Each structure stands twice: as structure tokens, then as C-alpha cells.
Amino acid sequence: MQTALADFIRDTPAGREADTILRSCVHCGFCLPACPTYQLLGDELDSPRGRIYLVKQLLEGQPVTSRTQLHLDRCLTCRACESACPSGVEYGRLIDIGRTLTEERLPRPPAVLLARWLLRRIVPHRRRAALLVGLARSVRWLLPPALERRLPRGRAAPWPPVRHARRVVLLEGCVQWALAPEINAAAANVLDRLGISAIRASAAGCCGALSLHLAAGSEALAQLRHNVDALWPHVAAGADALVFTSSACAAMLGDYGRLLEDDPAYAARARRISAMTRDISQLLDTERAALTATLAQAAGGSRTCAQPVRVAFQAPCTLQHALKVRGAVEPLLSAAGFTLTPVADGQRCCGSAGAYSILQPRLSRQLLRAKLVALEAGAPDVIASANIGCLAHLRSGTALPVRHWVELLAARIAGG
Ligand code: SF4
Ligand code: SF4
């Protein structure tokens, strides 16, 4: 694609990055069938190729209009288009640059600004999110079922003591800490059985993804720098890896090196942190032999015969499109004795997408309904996912239990 970037952006780091991305797009349109919003709305401007044109126009100095904002807002940042693109266009980075420009140049209505500000003020802050969740729990009988089903229902198992020489940092994130602490406790217990101790990094906070995708770039960079400072002592102390049970947060930490590359005080440490970051599926995939042996031992020692439990696995977009982890979780669930049910259109987003379910509720609900039809088609007993946002979103629309897949492994190892 030919470009002629305007003076205001041409010689900036964002301008140079955007120019490279734009030039890699050859307009072929292979990404269109993969795009959930194009599938729903049938409008070229709600497709990856259409949005790439809109961002190109912005960067070439054309005025920012409400139409530009509407179509960029409707993008889920699911990055299914990146998986489908034969030219390797880094669409996810381009849309972040385009959104930041739009946000700077086109004011939003006060009510929308307030909603976005409140999201950024509450969700990434653990104690505020926990307070909100606590309040909601105290009046749960008053809440609509779709909201009530999102509230915590599990109880976290105790974390095992730190007793192994092999150690990883298990990050707790922000909203997951408030909504589902049982997930990290389950992961810590699975890792402990494999001879790996999980250390909490309490000083680290939100990964910064919410602020970044809401076009609050400076705020996101402050969160990144805070986390680099909070995690560095663990890196220096010899931790093997920085592990998330939320694939969206793992994908974000994996980008720290690139996002902080122009900051001389942080660039080297950020690169190292990105290189050490793993989603729990990536870590357990490398431990597959030991895990399989542990599961076999647990099955042999169990006094009750394990029931065949049918599981529908929903692979979050951040796992399959951002981290490019495909086919790692399913064999581990099979090894644990679960029966995987078929799921059509597995590459399609569930509509959660960070704050999307709040800011674009109509499209989000349409995607959720389609996703649940696909997940429930194989008559599963339980739906499993790998990201807290997807878990909460899926729970809002189904009566089936929805769990993180590592909880299922932990239950099997514990003989459940
Ligand atoms: S598939 Fe890739 S190269 Fe083709 S139009 Fe889409 S983004 Fe551009
Ligand atoms: S990120 Fe997802 S919603 Fe956005 S253009 Fe790409 S495929 Fe479509």
C-alpha cells in the first residue's frame, strides 16, 4: 500500500511504525471472512481492510470524523485478521495508533467519556474492583441473571508453600484477583505437583491492556513501567518465568519490550520481561510429560472412578491470535481424562474483548450468543476457557459451569 504520511506524524516513532504496517498490506481481503464485525455488519468499514484505510487517512492528515471513530470503536481488537493475513500485517498495533490519534482529535460525548474514565479508574485497580465485586455480591439477588452469573462462586484452595528450587512468578493481575482468585490457586497447586513453586508478585498490578485499548497511552505506559520495576527483583533473583493464567495479560506483557523500546531507562528490562512471560498453557505444554505422569498417578490413586466429563474449550483470541498458542490446551485436558466436544468457528471472538462488552453491548451480545451456540452444540458438562474476561462474559449467557481449564486439571490431580 502506498502511503504519504502527514508532517505531524511522519518522523515520530508511532508514524514510522504505522507506515511500515500500512505498507505491508496488499489489499487482498483475505482477512475479511475472519473478522467478526464484518461478518455481523457486512460493511467494508467494519472489516480489517476498511479500518486500515481509515487509519491511513488519519495518518495522511485527513480530518477525524465520527464515522472514523465509530468503525474503530467497533473493532474488538481480537486480531483474528492477523491470523488470516498472508502478509503478516500487524493490525493490532496499527489500530492502537489510530485510536490514540482519534481520541486526541475528536471529543466524545460527556457520558461516554465518563464511562471510559470510570472503567479505567476501577477495573485496573484491585482493591477498587474487589470493593465493587463485594458490593455486587451483597445484593446479588437484586441483580439481573446475566450480571449475577459473573460474580465469584468458587473458593480458592490454599496456595502451597514455596518449597522447590524451580520457581516462577505467578502474576495476579487486577480484575481476576477480585473476581476469581481460585484460578491462580489452582495453577499454583498444579505447578507444585510438578516441582515448581509459584511466587506471588503482589507489587505488580494491571498489565495496562485496558488503558492501552481505551487509547489512554500515557496511563498504560505508566502501568507498564510500574510492573517492570515490581517484577525486576524477581527476575534478578532467578525466577524461571513470569506466568499468567489470563491469556490477555500474558499477551500484553509479551509486548512490553516493543512498547517501551524508546524508553532508555526501561527498554532492556522490558525486553527481558517480555522474553520471560508465559501463559500457563505455554509453561504446562513444556512440562507435558511430567504433567501426564502426575495425572496418571492421581487417577491411579483416586478411590472414585473418574467420571467421563465432557468439556467444550473456548480458546480466547489473545491465546490463539496474539500469543499464537493453538492446540496446546486440548491435549492436556484429554490427558486429564476429559472428553473434548467439537466447537465450530473456534477462531471467532466471544465478544468479551476487554471493555467491549460494556462499550458495545449489542454487538458483544450477538457474538456471545453465537459463541455459546457453538460451545453448547456438543452437549458439554462444562465450558473451559483461558482468560478471565472471556470466563465472566461466557458465564453471563449460560447456565453451564464455566471454568478456567487449569482448574479442571487441578481438580483431576486432587482426585476430583
Ligand atoms: S489479509 Fe492482510 S494484506 Fe490482505 S487486506 Fe487484510 S490486512 Fe491487508
Ligand atoms: S481485530 Fe478482530 S474485529 Fe478488529 S478488524 Fe481484526 S478481525 Fe475484525
Short mmCIF file of C-alpha atoms and ligand atoms in Angstrom, two decimals:
data_model
loop_
_atom_site.label_atom_id
_atom_site.label_comp_id
_atom_site.label_asym_id
_atom_site.label_seq_id
_atom_site.Cartn_x
_atom_site.Cartn_y
_atom_site.Cartn_z
CA MET A 1 0.00 0.00 0.00
CA GLN A 2 1.39 3.44 -0.98
CA THR A 3 1.44 5.99 1.84
CA ALA A 4 2.11 9.72 2.21
CA LEU A 5 2.08 10.40 5.94
CA ALA A 6 1.40 13.94 7.11
CA ASP A 7 4.15 16.08 8.66
CA PHE A 8 2.72 15.89 12.18
CA ILE A 9 3.33 12.13 12.43
CA ARG A 10 5.84 11.15 9.72
CA ASP A 11 9.01 11.36 11.79
CA THR A 12 7.64 10.10 15.09
CA PRO A 13 8.13 6.51 16.38
CA ALA A 14 4.37 5.86 16.02
CA GLY A 15 4.39 7.29 12.49
CA ARG A 16 7.32 5.16 11.38
CA GLU A 17 5.75 2.02 12.87
CA ALA A 18 2.35 2.75 11.32
CA ASP A 19 3.93 3.47 7.92
CA THR A 20 5.71 0.10 7.93
CA ILE A 21 2.49 -1.69 8.85
CA LEU A 22 0.42 0.14 6.23
CA ARG A 23 2.96 -0.63 3.51
CA SER A 24 2.79 -4.35 4.34
CA CYS A 25 -0.93 -4.53 3.48
CA VAL A 26 -1.60 -5.59 -0.12
CA HIS A 27 -5.42 -5.07 -0.01
CA CYS A 28 -6.03 -8.75 -0.76
CA GLY A 29 -9.03 -9.02 1.56
CA PHE A 30 -8.15 -12.48 2.90
CA CYS A 31 -8.77 -11.09 6.39
CA LEU A 32 -12.40 -10.17 5.74
CA PRO A 33 -14.04 -13.58 6.34
CA ALA A 34 -12.14 -13.89 9.64
CA CYS A 35 -13.47 -10.59 11.01
CA PRO A 36 -16.44 -10.96 13.40
CA THR A 37 -17.70 -7.40 12.92
CA TYR A 38 -17.57 -7.70 9.13
CA GLN A 39 -19.46 -10.98 9.42
CA LEU A 40 -22.15 -9.31 11.56
CA LEU A 41 -22.45 -5.95 9.80
CA GLY A 42 -21.33 -6.65 6.23
CA ASP A 43 -19.79 -3.18 5.91
CA GLU A 44 -16.29 -2.88 4.45
CA LEU A 45 -15.54 -0.15 7.01
CA ASP A 46 -16.19 -2.71 9.76
CA SER A 47 -13.58 -5.01 8.27
CA PRO A 48 -9.82 -5.02 8.88
CA ARG A 49 -9.10 -3.71 5.37
CA GLY A 50 -11.64 -0.91 5.79
CA ARG A 51 -10.22 0.11 9.16
CA ILE A 52 -6.70 0.05 7.77
CA TYR A 53 -7.86 2.57 5.14
CA LEU A 54 -9.44 4.72 7.84
CA VAL A 55 -6.21 4.79 9.87
CA LYS A 56 -4.24 5.56 6.68
CA GLN A 57 -6.49 8.56 6.03
CA LEU A 58 -5.93 9.80 9.59
CA LEU A 59 -2.17 9.49 9.27
CA GLU A 60 -2.22 11.28 5.93
CA GLY A 61 -3.84 14.27 7.59
CA GLN A 62 -7.48 13.90 6.65
CA PRO A 63 -9.96 15.14 9.28
CA VAL A 64 -11.08 12.76 12.02
CA THR A 65 -14.81 12.19 11.78
CA SER A 66 -17.37 10.47 13.97
CA ARG A 67 -17.62 7.82 11.23
CA THR A 68 -13.92 7.00 11.70
CA GLN A 69 -14.42 6.80 15.44
CA LEU A 70 -17.48 4.56 15.12
CA HIS A 71 -15.75 1.97 12.94
CA LEU A 72 -12.56 1.94 15.01
CA ASP A 73 -14.63 1.62 18.21
CA ARG A 74 -16.48 -1.37 16.80
CA CYS A 75 -13.25 -3.33 16.32
CA LEU A 76 -12.82 -5.98 19.03
CA THR A 77 -9.00 -5.97 18.72
CA CYS A 78 -9.43 -9.74 18.55
CA ARG A 79 -6.62 -9.96 15.94
CA ALA A 80 -8.29 -12.81 14.05
CA CYS A 81 -7.40 -10.75 10.97
CA GLU A 82 -3.71 -11.10 11.83
CA SER A 83 -4.03 -14.89 11.89
CA ALA A 84 -5.74 -14.82 8.49
CA CYS A 85 -3.38 -12.30 6.83
CA PRO A 86 -0.82 -13.83 4.46
CA SER A 87 1.30 -10.66 4.52
CA GLY A 88 1.84 -10.52 8.29
CA VAL A 89 0.12 -7.14 8.75
CA GLU A 90 0.35 -6.14 12.42
CA TYR A 91 -3.18 -4.84 12.57
CA GLY A 92 -3.43 -4.80 16.39
CA ARG A 93 -0.62 -2.26 16.72
CA LEU A 94 -2.00 -0.12 13.88
CA ILE A 95 -5.46 0.15 15.42
CA ASP A 96 -3.96 1.25 18.75
CA ILE A 97 -2.10 4.06 16.95
CA GLY A 98 -5.25 5.03 15.04
CA ARG A 99 -7.37 5.05 18.17
CA THR A 100 -4.92 7.24 20.06
CA LEU A 101 -4.99 9.80 17.23
CA THR A 102 -8.78 9.71 17.07
CA GLU A 103 -9.05 10.17 20.82
CA GLU A 104 -6.76 13.21 20.71
CA ARG A 105 -8.64 14.90 17.88
CA LEU A 106 -12.32 14.12 18.29
CA PRO A 107 -14.06 14.78 21.62
CA ARG A 108 -16.55 12.19 22.81
CA PRO A 109 -19.90 12.99 24.44
CA PRO A 110 -19.52 13.61 28.21
CA ALA A 111 -21.45 10.44 29.20
CA VAL A 112 -19.16 8.24 27.06
CA LEU A 113 -16.08 9.99 28.40
CA LEU A 114 -17.31 9.38 31.94
CA ALA A 115 -17.96 5.67 31.28
CA ARG A 116 -14.48 5.20 29.81
CA TRP A 117 -12.88 7.16 32.66
CA LEU A 118 -14.74 5.08 35.29
CA LEU A 119 -13.64 1.85 33.62
CA ARG A 120 -10.02 2.98 33.74
CA ARG A 121 -10.38 4.17 37.34
CA ILE A 122 -11.95 0.96 38.70
CA VAL A 123 -11.12 -2.16 36.71
CA PRO A 124 -7.29 -1.97 36.74
CA HIS A 125 -7.19 -1.28 40.50
CA ARG A 126 -7.51 -4.47 42.53
CA ARG A 127 -8.95 -3.06 45.71
CA ARG A 128 -11.48 -0.87 43.89
CA ALA A 129 -12.52 -3.81 41.70
CA ALA A 130 -12.78 -6.04 44.79
CA LEU A 131 -14.90 -3.42 46.56
CA LEU A 132 -17.27 -3.27 43.60
CA VAL A 133 -17.46 -7.07 43.40
CA GLY A 134 -18.10 -7.23 47.18
CA LEU A 135 -20.91 -4.69 46.89
CA ALA A 136 -22.46 -6.62 43.99
CA ARG A 137 -22.26 -9.87 45.97
CA SER A 138 -24.10 -8.32 48.89
CA VAL A 139 -27.06 -7.54 46.63
CA ARG A 140 -26.71 -10.42 44.23
CA TRP A 141 -30.37 -11.42 44.48
CA LEU A 142 -31.30 -7.99 43.09
CA LEU A 143 -29.06 -8.27 40.04
CA PRO A 144 -30.17 -9.39 36.58
CA PRO A 145 -29.13 -13.03 35.96
CA ALA A 146 -26.58 -12.05 33.28
CA LEU A 147 -24.75 -9.89 35.81
CA GLU A 148 -25.24 -12.18 38.81
CA ARG A 149 -23.69 -15.12 36.96
CA ARG A 150 -20.45 -13.12 36.54
CA LEU A 151 -19.91 -12.87 40.29
CA PRO A 152 -17.44 -15.17 42.08
CA ARG A 153 -18.76 -18.56 43.14
CA GLY A 154 -15.62 -20.65 43.57
CA ARG A 155 -13.48 -20.84 46.70
CA ALA A 156 -9.73 -20.57 46.33
CA ALA A 157 -7.70 -23.56 47.57
CA PRO A 158 -4.76 -22.71 49.82
CA TRP A 159 -1.55 -21.88 47.94
CA PRO A 160 1.16 -24.47 48.52
CA PRO A 161 4.27 -23.31 50.40
CA VAL A 162 7.30 -22.24 48.36
CA ARG A 163 9.45 -25.37 48.66
CA HIS A 164 11.01 -26.15 45.28
CA ALA A 165 14.23 -24.89 43.73
CA ARG A 166 12.41 -24.20 40.45
CA ARG A 167 10.37 -21.04 40.85
CA VAL A 168 8.09 -18.99 38.64
CA VAL A 169 6.26 -15.77 39.37
CA LEU A 170 2.50 -16.24 39.06
CA LEU A 171 1.01 -12.82 38.37
CA GLU A 172 -2.36 -11.97 39.83
CA GLY A 173 -3.39 -9.14 37.51
CA CYS A 174 -6.22 -6.84 38.55
CA VAL A 175 -9.80 -7.92 37.97
CA GLN A 176 -9.01 -11.64 38.17
CA TRP A 177 -7.64 -11.09 41.67
CA ALA A 178 -11.07 -9.75 42.66
CA LEU A 179 -13.28 -12.00 40.56
CA ALA A 180 -11.61 -15.42 40.53
CA PRO A 181 -8.66 -15.92 42.93
CA GLU A 182 -9.32 -19.67 42.72
CA ILE A 183 -7.73 -19.79 39.25
CA ASN A 184 -4.22 -18.84 40.38
CA ALA A 185 -4.54 -21.04 43.47
CA ALA A 186 -5.36 -23.98 41.17
CA ALA A 187 -2.37 -23.16 38.92
CA ALA A 188 -0.05 -22.90 41.94
CA ASN A 189 -1.16 -26.35 43.11
CA VAL A 190 -0.68 -27.91 39.66
CA LEU A 191 2.79 -26.37 39.40
CA ASP A 192 3.66 -27.54 42.91
CA ARG A 193 2.92 -31.13 41.91
CA LEU A 194 5.33 -30.69 39.00
CA GLY A 195 8.11 -29.50 41.32
CA ILE A 196 7.71 -25.81 40.53
CA SER A 197 6.90 -23.25 43.22
CA ALA A 198 4.68 -20.31 42.28
CA ILE A 199 5.59 -16.99 43.87
CA ARG A 200 3.11 -14.14 44.11
CA ALA A 201 4.22 -10.74 42.82
CA SER A 202 1.87 -8.62 44.91
CA ALA A 203 3.50 -5.31 43.94
CA ALA A 204 2.73 -5.83 40.23
CA GLY A 205 -0.65 -4.52 39.08
CA CYS A 206 -2.77 -4.31 35.96
CA CYS A 207 -0.87 -5.23 32.80
CA GLY A 208 -2.01 -1.99 31.12
CA ALA A 209 -4.09 -3.55 28.34
CA LEU A 210 -7.36 -1.86 29.32
CA SER A 211 -5.88 1.64 29.28
CA LEU A 212 -3.94 0.97 26.07
CA HIS A 213 -7.02 -0.25 24.19
CA LEU A 214 -9.05 2.69 25.52
CA ALA A 215 -6.48 4.98 23.89
CA ALA A 216 -5.02 6.19 27.21
CA GLY A 217 -1.45 5.60 26.08
CA SER A 218 0.44 7.56 28.77
CA GLU A 219 -1.57 5.90 31.52
CA ALA A 220 -0.82 2.47 30.04
CA LEU A 221 2.91 3.23 29.81
CA ALA A 222 2.93 4.27 33.49
CA GLN A 223 1.38 0.89 34.36
CA LEU A 224 3.99 -0.89 32.24
CA ARG A 225 6.86 0.94 33.97
CA HIS A 226 5.38 0.20 37.38
CA ASN A 227 5.25 -3.50 36.55
CA VAL A 228 8.78 -3.58 35.18
CA ASP A 229 10.00 -2.09 38.48
CA ALA A 230 7.83 -4.50 40.52
CA LEU A 231 8.89 -7.62 38.60
CA TRP A 232 12.56 -6.90 38.17
CA PRO A 233 13.60 -8.07 41.69
CA HIS A 234 12.04 -11.48 40.88
CA VAL A 235 13.90 -11.63 37.58
CA ALA A 236 17.15 -10.67 39.30
CA ALA A 237 16.51 -13.34 41.96
CA GLY A 238 16.46 -16.02 39.26
CA ALA A 239 12.77 -16.77 38.62
CA ASP A 240 12.40 -19.15 35.66
CA ALA A 241 9.40 -17.40 34.11
CA LEU A 242 6.66 -14.80 34.64
CA VAL A 243 3.39 -16.68 34.29
CA PHE A 244 -0.21 -15.55 33.79
CA THR A 245 -3.38 -17.61 33.91
CA SER A 246 -5.08 -14.87 31.91
CA SER A 247 -4.03 -15.03 28.26
CA ALA A 248 -4.84 -11.35 27.63
CA CYS A 249 -2.40 -10.25 30.33
CA ALA A 250 0.28 -12.68 29.08
CA ALA A 251 -0.10 -11.24 25.57
CA MET A 252 0.23 -7.71 26.94
CA LEU A 253 3.39 -8.46 28.95
CA GLY A 254 4.81 -10.12 25.86
CA ASP A 255 4.52 -6.69 24.18
CA TYR A 256 6.31 -4.69 26.91
CA GLY A 257 9.63 -4.88 25.08
CA ARG A 258 8.17 -3.27 21.98
CA LEU A 259 6.02 -0.73 23.80
CA LEU A 260 8.93 0.53 25.93
CA GLU A 261 11.65 0.29 23.29
CA ASP A 262 12.01 4.10 23.09
CA ASP A 263 12.48 4.50 26.83
CA PRO A 264 16.19 4.06 27.59
CA ALA A 265 15.53 3.60 31.32
CA TYR A 266 13.20 0.65 30.73
CA ALA A 267 13.83 -0.83 27.28
CA ALA A 268 16.33 -3.54 28.23
CA ARG A 269 14.42 -4.70 31.31
CA ALA A 270 11.12 -4.63 29.40
CA ARG A 271 12.60 -6.82 26.65
CA ARG A 272 13.80 -9.31 29.24
CA ILE A 273 10.40 -9.35 30.95
CA SER A 274 8.64 -9.96 27.64
CA ALA A 275 11.00 -12.82 26.84
CA MET A 276 10.28 -14.44 30.21
CA THR A 277 6.48 -14.12 30.05
CA ARG A 278 4.38 -17.24 29.53
CA ASP A 279 0.72 -18.06 29.52
CA ILE A 280 0.16 -21.04 31.84
CA SER A 281 -0.63 -23.17 28.75
CA GLN A 282 2.83 -22.43 27.32
CA LEU A 283 4.52 -23.40 30.57
CA LEU A 284 2.49 -26.59 31.07
CA ASP A 285 2.97 -27.57 27.44
CA THR A 286 6.71 -27.72 28.08
CA GLU A 287 6.01 -29.85 31.18
CA ARG A 288 3.65 -32.21 29.36
CA ALA A 289 5.50 -35.44 30.18
CA ALA A 290 5.67 -34.69 33.91
CA LEU A 291 2.08 -33.49 33.93
CA THR A 292 0.80 -36.61 32.17
CA ALA A 293 2.65 -38.80 34.70
CA THR A 294 1.20 -36.78 37.59
CA LEU A 295 -2.32 -37.11 36.17
CA ALA A 296 -1.89 -40.85 35.67
CA GLN A 297 -0.66 -41.19 39.25
CA ALA A 298 -3.61 -39.15 40.53
CA ALA A 299 -6.07 -41.29 38.53
CA GLY A 300 -4.48 -44.50 39.89
CA GLY A 301 -4.65 -43.26 43.48
CA SER A 302 -8.20 -41.99 43.26
CA ARG A 303 -10.67 -44.12 45.16
CA THR A 304 -13.54 -42.98 43.00
CA CYS A 305 -13.64 -43.87 39.35
CA ALA A 306 -13.24 -40.66 37.34
CA GLN A 307 -16.47 -39.88 35.50
CA PRO A 308 -16.18 -39.00 31.82
CA VAL A 309 -16.71 -35.25 31.86
CA ARG A 310 -17.39 -33.51 28.55
CA VAL A 311 -15.57 -30.20 28.10
CA ALA A 312 -16.06 -27.54 25.42
CA PHE A 313 -12.88 -25.46 25.23
CA GLN A 314 -13.10 -21.83 24.15
CA ALA A 315 -9.69 -20.59 23.00
CA PRO A 316 -9.53 -16.83 23.77
CA CYS A 317 -8.44 -14.55 20.92
CA THR A 318 -5.46 -13.43 22.98
CA LEU A 319 -4.34 -17.06 23.28
CA GLN A 320 -4.76 -18.08 19.65
CA HIS A 321 -4.26 -14.84 17.71
CA ALA A 322 -1.99 -12.72 19.92
CA LEU A 323 0.15 -15.41 21.60
CA LYS A 324 -0.29 -17.83 18.67
CA VAL A 325 -0.86 -20.72 21.08
CA ARG A 326 -3.02 -23.25 19.26
CA GLY A 327 -3.66 -26.83 20.20
CA ALA A 328 -1.71 -26.77 23.49
CA VAL A 329 -4.59 -26.92 25.97
CA GLU A 330 -6.76 -29.61 24.41
CA PRO A 331 -4.20 -32.47 24.69
CA LEU A 332 -3.60 -31.58 28.33
CA LEU A 333 -7.33 -31.79 29.07
CA SER A 334 -7.50 -35.11 27.20
CA ALA A 335 -4.56 -36.41 29.21
CA ALA A 336 -6.52 -35.49 32.33
CA GLY A 337 -9.36 -37.75 31.17
CA PHE A 338 -11.74 -35.10 29.89
CA THR A 339 -13.66 -35.63 26.67
CA LEU A 340 -13.36 -32.62 24.37
CA THR A 341 -16.52 -31.75 22.48
CA PRO A 342 -16.31 -30.22 18.98
CA VAL A 343 -16.60 -26.42 18.76
CA ALA A 344 -17.35 -24.82 15.39
CA ASP A 345 -15.77 -21.49 14.42
CA GLY A 346 -13.24 -21.80 17.22
CA GLN A 347 -11.28 -18.80 15.87
CA ARG A 348 -14.26 -16.45 16.39
CA CYS A 349 -14.31 -13.94 19.31
CA CYS A 350 -16.86 -14.43 22.12
CA GLY A 351 -17.50 -10.66 22.28
CA SER A 352 -15.84 -10.01 25.64
CA ALA A 353 -12.74 -8.17 24.33
CA GLY A 354 -11.79 -6.17 27.42
CA ALA A 355 -14.25 -3.32 27.86
CA TYR A 356 -16.05 -4.11 24.59
CA SER A 357 -18.94 -5.91 26.29
CA ILE A 358 -19.67 -2.72 28.23
CA LEU A 359 -19.00 -0.17 25.48
CA GLN A 360 -20.51 -2.11 22.55
CA PRO A 361 -23.18 -4.22 24.30
CA ARG A 362 -25.32 -5.00 21.23
CA LEU A 363 -22.53 -6.43 19.08
CA SER A 364 -20.99 -8.12 22.09
CA ARG A 365 -24.26 -9.93 22.92
CA GLN A 366 -24.66 -11.08 19.32
CA LEU A 367 -21.17 -12.58 19.38
CA LEU A 368 -21.78 -14.16 22.78
CA ARG A 369 -24.96 -15.86 21.59
CA ALA A 370 -23.21 -17.28 18.52
CA LYS A 371 -20.26 -18.45 20.61
CA LEU A 372 -22.48 -20.19 23.16
CA VAL A 373 -24.43 -21.96 20.41
CA ALA A 374 -21.11 -23.31 19.09
CA LEU A 375 -19.84 -24.27 22.55
CA GLU A 376 -23.07 -25.94 23.68
CA ALA A 377 -23.62 -27.85 20.41
CA GLY A 378 -21.60 -30.83 21.63
CA ALA A 379 -23.60 -31.11 24.88
CA PRO A 380 -20.68 -30.43 27.23
CA ASP A 381 -20.89 -30.69 31.01
CA VAL A 382 -18.60 -27.72 31.43
CA ILE A 383 -17.15 -24.92 29.31
CA ALA A 384 -13.48 -24.14 29.80
CA SER A 385 -11.58 -21.02 28.84
CA ALA A 386 -8.21 -19.39 29.48
CA ASN A 387 -8.93 -15.75 30.15
CA ILE A 388 -10.86 -14.05 32.94
CA GLY A 389 -12.71 -11.65 30.62
CA CYS A 390 -13.98 -14.50 28.44
CA LEU A 391 -14.89 -16.58 31.50
CA ALA A 392 -17.02 -13.83 33.01
CA HIS A 393 -18.61 -12.99 29.66
CA LEU A 394 -19.47 -16.62 28.85
CA ARG A 395 -20.89 -17.12 32.35
CA SER A 396 -23.30 -14.24 31.77
CA GLY A 397 -25.06 -16.16 29.00
CA THR A 398 -25.17 -19.80 30.05
CA ALA A 399 -26.36 -21.98 32.88
CA LEU A 400 -23.44 -24.37 32.30
CA PRO A 401 -20.44 -24.09 34.61
CA VAL A 402 -17.61 -22.09 33.02
CA ARG A 403 -14.15 -22.68 34.48
CA HIS A 404 -10.55 -21.94 33.71
CA TRP A 405 -9.06 -25.10 32.18
CA VAL A 406 -6.27 -25.18 34.76
CA GLU A 407 -8.93 -25.53 37.48
CA LEU A 408 -10.09 -28.71 35.74
CA LEU A 409 -6.53 -30.07 35.77
CA ALA A 410 -6.12 -29.14 39.45
CA ALA A 411 -9.37 -30.91 40.30
CA ARG A 412 -8.23 -34.07 38.49
CA ILE A 413 -4.85 -34.02 40.25
CA ALA A 414 -6.65 -33.60 43.56
CA GLY A 415 -8.74 -36.65 42.70
CA GLY A 416 -11.92 -34.75 41.88
S1 SF4 B 1 -5.29 -10.01 4.60
FE1 SF4 B 1 -3.59 -8.70 5.28
S2 SF4 B 1 -2.72 -7.86 3.37
FE2 SF4 B 1 -4.76 -8.66 2.86
S3 SF4 B 1 -6.15 -6.87 3.13
FE3 SF4 B 1 -6.16 -7.98 5.08
S4 SF4 B 1 -4.57 -6.95 6.28
FE4 SF4 B 1 -4.21 -6.35 4.13
S1 SF4 B 2 -9.19 -7.18 15.29
FE1 SF4 B 2 -10.99 -8.55 15.05
S2 SF4 B 2 -12.76 -7.16 14.90
FE2 SF4 B 2 -10.91 -5.89 14.58
S3 SF4 B 2 -10.66 -5.84 12.35
FE3 SF4 B 2 -9.39 -7.58 13.10
S4 SF4 B 2 -10.74 -9.38 12.98
FE4 SF4 B 2 -12.05 -7.55 12.79
#
